[in-house]
PDB file of C-alpha atoms in Angstrom:
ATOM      1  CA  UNK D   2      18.572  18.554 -43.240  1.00  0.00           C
ATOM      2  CA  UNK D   3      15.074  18.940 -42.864  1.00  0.00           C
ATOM      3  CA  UNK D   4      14.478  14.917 -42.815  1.00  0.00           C
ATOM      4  CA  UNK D   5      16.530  14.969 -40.103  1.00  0.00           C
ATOM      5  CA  UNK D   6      14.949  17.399 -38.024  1.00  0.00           C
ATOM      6  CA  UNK D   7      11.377  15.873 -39.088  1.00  0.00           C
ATOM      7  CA  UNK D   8      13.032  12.208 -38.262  1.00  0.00           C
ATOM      8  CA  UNK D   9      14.170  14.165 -34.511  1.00  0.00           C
ATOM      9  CA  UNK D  10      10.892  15.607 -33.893  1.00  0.00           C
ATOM     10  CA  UNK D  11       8.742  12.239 -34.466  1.00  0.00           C
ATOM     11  CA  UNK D  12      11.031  10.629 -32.729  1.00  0.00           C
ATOM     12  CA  UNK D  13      11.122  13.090 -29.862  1.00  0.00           C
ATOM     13  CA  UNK D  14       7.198  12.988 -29.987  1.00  0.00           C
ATOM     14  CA  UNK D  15       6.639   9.593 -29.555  1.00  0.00           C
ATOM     15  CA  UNK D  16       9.155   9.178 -26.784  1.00  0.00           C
ATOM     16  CA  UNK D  17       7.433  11.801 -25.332  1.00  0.00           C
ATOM     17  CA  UNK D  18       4.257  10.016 -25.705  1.00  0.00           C
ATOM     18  CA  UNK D  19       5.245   7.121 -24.142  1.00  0.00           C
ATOM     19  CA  UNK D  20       6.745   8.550 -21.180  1.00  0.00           C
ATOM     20  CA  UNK D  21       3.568  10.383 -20.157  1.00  0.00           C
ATOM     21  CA  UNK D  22       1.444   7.051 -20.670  1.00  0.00           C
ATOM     22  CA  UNK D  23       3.926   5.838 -17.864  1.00  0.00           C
ATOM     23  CA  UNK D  24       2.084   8.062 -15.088  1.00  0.00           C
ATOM     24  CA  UNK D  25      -1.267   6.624 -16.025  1.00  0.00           C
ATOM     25  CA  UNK D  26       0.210   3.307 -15.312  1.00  0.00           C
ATOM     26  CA  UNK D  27       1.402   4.065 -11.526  1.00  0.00           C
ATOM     27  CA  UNK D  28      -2.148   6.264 -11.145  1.00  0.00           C
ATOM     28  CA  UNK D  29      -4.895   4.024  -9.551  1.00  0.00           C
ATOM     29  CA  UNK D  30      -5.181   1.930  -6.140  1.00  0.00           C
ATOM     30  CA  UNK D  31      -2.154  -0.646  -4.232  1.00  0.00           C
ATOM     31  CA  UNK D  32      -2.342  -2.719  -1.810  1.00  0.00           C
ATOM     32  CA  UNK D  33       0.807  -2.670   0.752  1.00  0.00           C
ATOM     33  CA  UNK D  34       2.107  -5.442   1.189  1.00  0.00           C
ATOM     34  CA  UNK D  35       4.087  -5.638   5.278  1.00  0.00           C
ATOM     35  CA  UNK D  36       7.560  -7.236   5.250  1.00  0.00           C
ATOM     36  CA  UNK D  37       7.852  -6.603   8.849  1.00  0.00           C
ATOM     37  CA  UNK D  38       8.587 -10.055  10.699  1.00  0.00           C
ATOM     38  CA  UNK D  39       5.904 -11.559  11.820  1.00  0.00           C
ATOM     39  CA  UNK D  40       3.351  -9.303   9.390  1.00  0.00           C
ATOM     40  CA  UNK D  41       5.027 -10.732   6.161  1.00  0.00           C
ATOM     41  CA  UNK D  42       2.937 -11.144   3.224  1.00  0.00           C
ATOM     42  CA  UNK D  43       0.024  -8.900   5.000  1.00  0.00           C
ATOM     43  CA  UNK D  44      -1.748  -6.060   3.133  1.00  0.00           C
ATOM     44  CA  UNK D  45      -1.832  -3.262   5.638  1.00  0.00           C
ATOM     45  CA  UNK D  46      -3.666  -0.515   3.414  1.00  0.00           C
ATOM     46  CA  UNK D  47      -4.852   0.431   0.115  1.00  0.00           C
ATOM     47  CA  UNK D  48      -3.284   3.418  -1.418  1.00  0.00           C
ATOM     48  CA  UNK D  49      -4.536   5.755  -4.183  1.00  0.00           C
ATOM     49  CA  UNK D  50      -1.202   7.148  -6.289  1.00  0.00           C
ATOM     50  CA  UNK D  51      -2.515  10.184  -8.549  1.00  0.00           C
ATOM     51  CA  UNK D  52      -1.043  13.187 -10.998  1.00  0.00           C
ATOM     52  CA  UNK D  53      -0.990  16.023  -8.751  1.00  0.00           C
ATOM     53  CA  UNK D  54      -1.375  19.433 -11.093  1.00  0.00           C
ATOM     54  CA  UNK D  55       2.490  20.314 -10.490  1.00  0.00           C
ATOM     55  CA  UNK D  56       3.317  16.991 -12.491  1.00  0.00           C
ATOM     56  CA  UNK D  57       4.375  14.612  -9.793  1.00  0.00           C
ATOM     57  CA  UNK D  58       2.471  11.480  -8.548  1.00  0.00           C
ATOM     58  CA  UNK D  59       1.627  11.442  -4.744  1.00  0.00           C
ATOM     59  CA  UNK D  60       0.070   8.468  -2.530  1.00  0.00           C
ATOM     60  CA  UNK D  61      -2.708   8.773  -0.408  1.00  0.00           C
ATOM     61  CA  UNK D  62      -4.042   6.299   2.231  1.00  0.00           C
ATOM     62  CA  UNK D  63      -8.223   5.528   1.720  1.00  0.00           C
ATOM     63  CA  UNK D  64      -8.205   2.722   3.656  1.00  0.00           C
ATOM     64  CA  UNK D  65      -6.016   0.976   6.387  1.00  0.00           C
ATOM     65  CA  UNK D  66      -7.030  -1.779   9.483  1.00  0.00           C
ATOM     66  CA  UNK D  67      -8.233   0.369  12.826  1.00  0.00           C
ATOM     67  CA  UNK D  68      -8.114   3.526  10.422  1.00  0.00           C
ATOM     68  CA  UNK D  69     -11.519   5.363   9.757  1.00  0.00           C
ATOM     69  CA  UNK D  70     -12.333   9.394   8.830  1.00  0.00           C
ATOM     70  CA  UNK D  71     -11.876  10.011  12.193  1.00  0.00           C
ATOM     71  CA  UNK D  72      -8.584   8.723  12.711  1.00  0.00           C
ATOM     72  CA  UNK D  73      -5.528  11.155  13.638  1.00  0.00           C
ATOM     73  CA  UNK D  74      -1.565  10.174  13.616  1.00  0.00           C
ATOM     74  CA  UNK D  75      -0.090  11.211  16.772  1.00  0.00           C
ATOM     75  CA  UNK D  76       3.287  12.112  16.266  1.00  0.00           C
ATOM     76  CA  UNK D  77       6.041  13.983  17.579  1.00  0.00           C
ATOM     77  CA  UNK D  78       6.713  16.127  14.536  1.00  0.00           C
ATOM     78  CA  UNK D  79       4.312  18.754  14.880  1.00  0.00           C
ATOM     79  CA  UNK D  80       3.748  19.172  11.352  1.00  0.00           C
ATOM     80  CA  UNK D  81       2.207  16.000  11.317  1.00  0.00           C
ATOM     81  CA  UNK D  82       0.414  15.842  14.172  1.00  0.00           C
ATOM     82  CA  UNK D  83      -3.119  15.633  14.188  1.00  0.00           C
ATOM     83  CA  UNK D  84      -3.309  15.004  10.516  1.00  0.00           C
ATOM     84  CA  UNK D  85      -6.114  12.291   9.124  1.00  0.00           C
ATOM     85  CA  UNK D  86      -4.875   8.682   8.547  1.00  0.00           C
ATOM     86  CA  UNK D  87      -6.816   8.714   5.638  1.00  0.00           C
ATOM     87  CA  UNK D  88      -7.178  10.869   2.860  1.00  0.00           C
ATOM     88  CA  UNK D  89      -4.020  12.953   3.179  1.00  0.00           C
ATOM     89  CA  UNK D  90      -0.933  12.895   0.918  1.00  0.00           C
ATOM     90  CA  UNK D  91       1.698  10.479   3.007  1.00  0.00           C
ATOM     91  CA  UNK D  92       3.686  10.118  -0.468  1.00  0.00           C
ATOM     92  CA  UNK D  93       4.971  13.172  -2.152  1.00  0.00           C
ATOM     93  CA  UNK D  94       6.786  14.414  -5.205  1.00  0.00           C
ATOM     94  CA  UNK D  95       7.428  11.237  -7.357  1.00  0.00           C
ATOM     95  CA  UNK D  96       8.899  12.125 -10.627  1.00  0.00           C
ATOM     96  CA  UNK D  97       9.309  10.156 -13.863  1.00  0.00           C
ATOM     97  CA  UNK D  98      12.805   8.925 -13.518  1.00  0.00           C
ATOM     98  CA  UNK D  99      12.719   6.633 -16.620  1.00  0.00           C
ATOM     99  CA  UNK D 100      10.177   3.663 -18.181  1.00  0.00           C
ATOM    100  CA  UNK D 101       8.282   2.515 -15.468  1.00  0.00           C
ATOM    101  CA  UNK D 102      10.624   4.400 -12.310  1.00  0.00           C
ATOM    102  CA  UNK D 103       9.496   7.092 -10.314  1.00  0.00           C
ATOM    103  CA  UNK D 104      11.862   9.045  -7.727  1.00  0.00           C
ATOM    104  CA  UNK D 105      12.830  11.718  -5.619  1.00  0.00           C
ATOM    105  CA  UNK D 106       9.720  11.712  -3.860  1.00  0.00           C
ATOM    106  CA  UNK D 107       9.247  11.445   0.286  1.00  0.00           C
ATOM    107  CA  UNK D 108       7.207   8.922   2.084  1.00  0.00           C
ATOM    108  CA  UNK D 109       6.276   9.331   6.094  1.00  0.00           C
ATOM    109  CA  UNK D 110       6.480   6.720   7.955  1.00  0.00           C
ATOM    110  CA  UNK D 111       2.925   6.799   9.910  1.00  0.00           C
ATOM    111  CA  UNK D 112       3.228   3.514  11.798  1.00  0.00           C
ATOM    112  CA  UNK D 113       6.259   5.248  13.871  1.00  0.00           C
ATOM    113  CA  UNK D 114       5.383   8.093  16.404  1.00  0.00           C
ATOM    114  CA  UNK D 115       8.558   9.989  15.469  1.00  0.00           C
ATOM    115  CA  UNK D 116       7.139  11.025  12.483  1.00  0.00           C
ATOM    116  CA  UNK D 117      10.288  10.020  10.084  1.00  0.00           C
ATOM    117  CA  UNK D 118      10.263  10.881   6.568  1.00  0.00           C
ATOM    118  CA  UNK D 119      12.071   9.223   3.985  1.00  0.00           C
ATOM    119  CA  UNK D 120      13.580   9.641   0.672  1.00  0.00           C
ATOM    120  CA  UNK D 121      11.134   6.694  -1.583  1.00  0.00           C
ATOM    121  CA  UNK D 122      10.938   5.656  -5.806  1.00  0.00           C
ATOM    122  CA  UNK D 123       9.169   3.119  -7.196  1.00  0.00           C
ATOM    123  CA  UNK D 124       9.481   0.682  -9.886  1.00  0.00           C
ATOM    124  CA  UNK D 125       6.534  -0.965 -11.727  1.00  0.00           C
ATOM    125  CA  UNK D 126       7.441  -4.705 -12.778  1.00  0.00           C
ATOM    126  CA  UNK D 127       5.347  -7.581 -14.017  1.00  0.00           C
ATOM    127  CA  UNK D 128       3.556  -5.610 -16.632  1.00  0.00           C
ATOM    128  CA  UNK D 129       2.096  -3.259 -13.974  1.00  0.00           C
ATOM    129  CA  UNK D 130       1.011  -5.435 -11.326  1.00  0.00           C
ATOM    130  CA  UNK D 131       3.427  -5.103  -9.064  1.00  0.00           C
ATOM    131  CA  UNK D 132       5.320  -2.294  -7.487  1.00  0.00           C
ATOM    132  CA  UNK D 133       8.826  -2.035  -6.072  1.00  0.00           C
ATOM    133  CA  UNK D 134       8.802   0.615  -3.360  1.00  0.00           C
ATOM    134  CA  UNK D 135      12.044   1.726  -2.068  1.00  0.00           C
ATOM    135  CA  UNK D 136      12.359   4.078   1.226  1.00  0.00           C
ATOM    136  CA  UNK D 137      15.585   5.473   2.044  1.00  0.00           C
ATOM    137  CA  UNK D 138      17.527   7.479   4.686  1.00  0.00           C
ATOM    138  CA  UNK D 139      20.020   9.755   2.624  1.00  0.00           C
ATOM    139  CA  UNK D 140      21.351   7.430  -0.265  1.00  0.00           C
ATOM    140  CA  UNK D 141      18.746   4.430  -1.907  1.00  0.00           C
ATOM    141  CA  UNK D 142      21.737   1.995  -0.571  1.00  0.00           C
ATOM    142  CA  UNK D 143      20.362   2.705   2.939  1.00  0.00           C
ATOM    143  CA  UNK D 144      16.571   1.467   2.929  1.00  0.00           C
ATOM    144  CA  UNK D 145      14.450  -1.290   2.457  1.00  0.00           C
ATOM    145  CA  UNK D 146      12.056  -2.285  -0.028  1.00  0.00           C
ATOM    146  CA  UNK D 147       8.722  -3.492   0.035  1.00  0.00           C
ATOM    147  CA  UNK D 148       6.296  -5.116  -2.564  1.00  0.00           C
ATOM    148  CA  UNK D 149       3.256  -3.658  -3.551  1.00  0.00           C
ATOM    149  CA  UNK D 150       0.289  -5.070  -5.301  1.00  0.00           C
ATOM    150  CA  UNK D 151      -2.515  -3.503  -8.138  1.00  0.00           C
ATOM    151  CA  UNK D 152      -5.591  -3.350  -6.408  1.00  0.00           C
ATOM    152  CA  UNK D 153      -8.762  -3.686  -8.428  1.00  0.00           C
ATOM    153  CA  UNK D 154     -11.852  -1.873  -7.283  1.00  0.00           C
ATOM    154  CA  UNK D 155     -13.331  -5.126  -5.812  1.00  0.00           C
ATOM    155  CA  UNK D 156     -10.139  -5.161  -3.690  1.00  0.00           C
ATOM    156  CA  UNK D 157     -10.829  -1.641  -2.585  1.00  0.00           C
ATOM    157  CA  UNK D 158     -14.369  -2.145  -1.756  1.00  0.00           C
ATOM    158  CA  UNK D 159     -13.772  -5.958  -0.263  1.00  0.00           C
ATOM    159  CA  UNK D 160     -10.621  -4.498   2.384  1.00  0.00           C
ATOM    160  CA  UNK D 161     -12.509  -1.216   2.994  1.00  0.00           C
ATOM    161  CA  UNK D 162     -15.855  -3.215   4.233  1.00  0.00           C
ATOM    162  CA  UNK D 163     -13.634  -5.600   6.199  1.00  0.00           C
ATOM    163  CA  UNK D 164     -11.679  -2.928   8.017  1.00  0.00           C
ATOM    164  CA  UNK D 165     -14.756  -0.799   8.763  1.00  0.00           C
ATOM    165  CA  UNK D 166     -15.692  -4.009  10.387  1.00  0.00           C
ATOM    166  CA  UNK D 167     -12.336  -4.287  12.441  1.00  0.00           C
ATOM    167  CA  UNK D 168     -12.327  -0.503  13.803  1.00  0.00           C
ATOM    168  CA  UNK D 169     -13.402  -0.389  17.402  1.00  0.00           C
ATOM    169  CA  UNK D 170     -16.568   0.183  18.427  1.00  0.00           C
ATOM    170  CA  UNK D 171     -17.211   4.507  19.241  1.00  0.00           C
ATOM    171  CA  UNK D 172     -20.572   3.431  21.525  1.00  0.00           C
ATOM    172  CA  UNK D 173     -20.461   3.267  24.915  1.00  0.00           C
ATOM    173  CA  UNK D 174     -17.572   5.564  25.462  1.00  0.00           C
TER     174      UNK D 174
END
């Protein structure tokens, strides 16, 4: 009996163990990837996913075209209004749903003025390079899904100095 407990509690351990490395996967910097037409194929920001201390992983923009410190989202939604582009939390509450899913989290859509939040998950795929991100109204049936890339720091640095170069100009105003 107590091999079998023992064999349990390894067992139990290491699942455990490999579940948690699963977060350190999604942690770190993506690039989003537009599937709008006309904007396919584009990246349109760099995100930063981290392990917030209540457990869950949450997305935060650092750097988007037209978007510096400065830059609000005006919205209809007064929580929202006002809040920075860059640097706040746009992606909330993704859980560990299995190996290499996350779910039950919300995403805002910030390139609407209504200020809609969705339901959103993700799915890692091609050993961690790419990520499958699903938003959703209601049930996951009724959403779309974009693909997301690993960005490496060079990619952070290379996009951030290119859209600092694209924002308009504040002199003269």
């Amino acid at each position: 009996m107590n091999k079998i407990i023992l064999t349990a509690l390894v067992f139990f351990l290491f699942g455990a163990t490999v579940w948690g490395q699963n977060d350190n996967i999604l942690e770190g910097y993506w690039k989003s990837v537009s599937d709008v037409q006309g904007q396919e194929g584009q990246i349109t920001g760099i995100w930063k996913f981290r392990l917030t201390a209540q457990g869950d992983i949450q997305g935060v923009l650092i750097a988007a075209k037209g978007a510096d410190s400065t830059t609000t989202y005006t919205c209809q939604k007064q929580e929202f209004q006002g809040l920075p582009i860059l640097g706040y939390p746009w992606i909330k509450g993704l859980k560990p749903l299995g190996p290499d899913q996350w779910g039950n989290g919300t995403i805002v859509d910030i390139q609407n003025p209504q200020g809609n939040v969705y339901g959103f998950q993700v799915q890692l795929e091609q050993g961690g390079t790419v990520l499958k991100c699903r938003g959703y109204l209601g049930l996951s049936i009724f959403g779309r899904t974009q693909t997301w890339l690993a960005a490496s720091p060079s990619d952070v640095s290379y996009y951030t100095s290119l859209w600092a170069h694209s924002r308009p100009s504040q002199s003269g105003t």
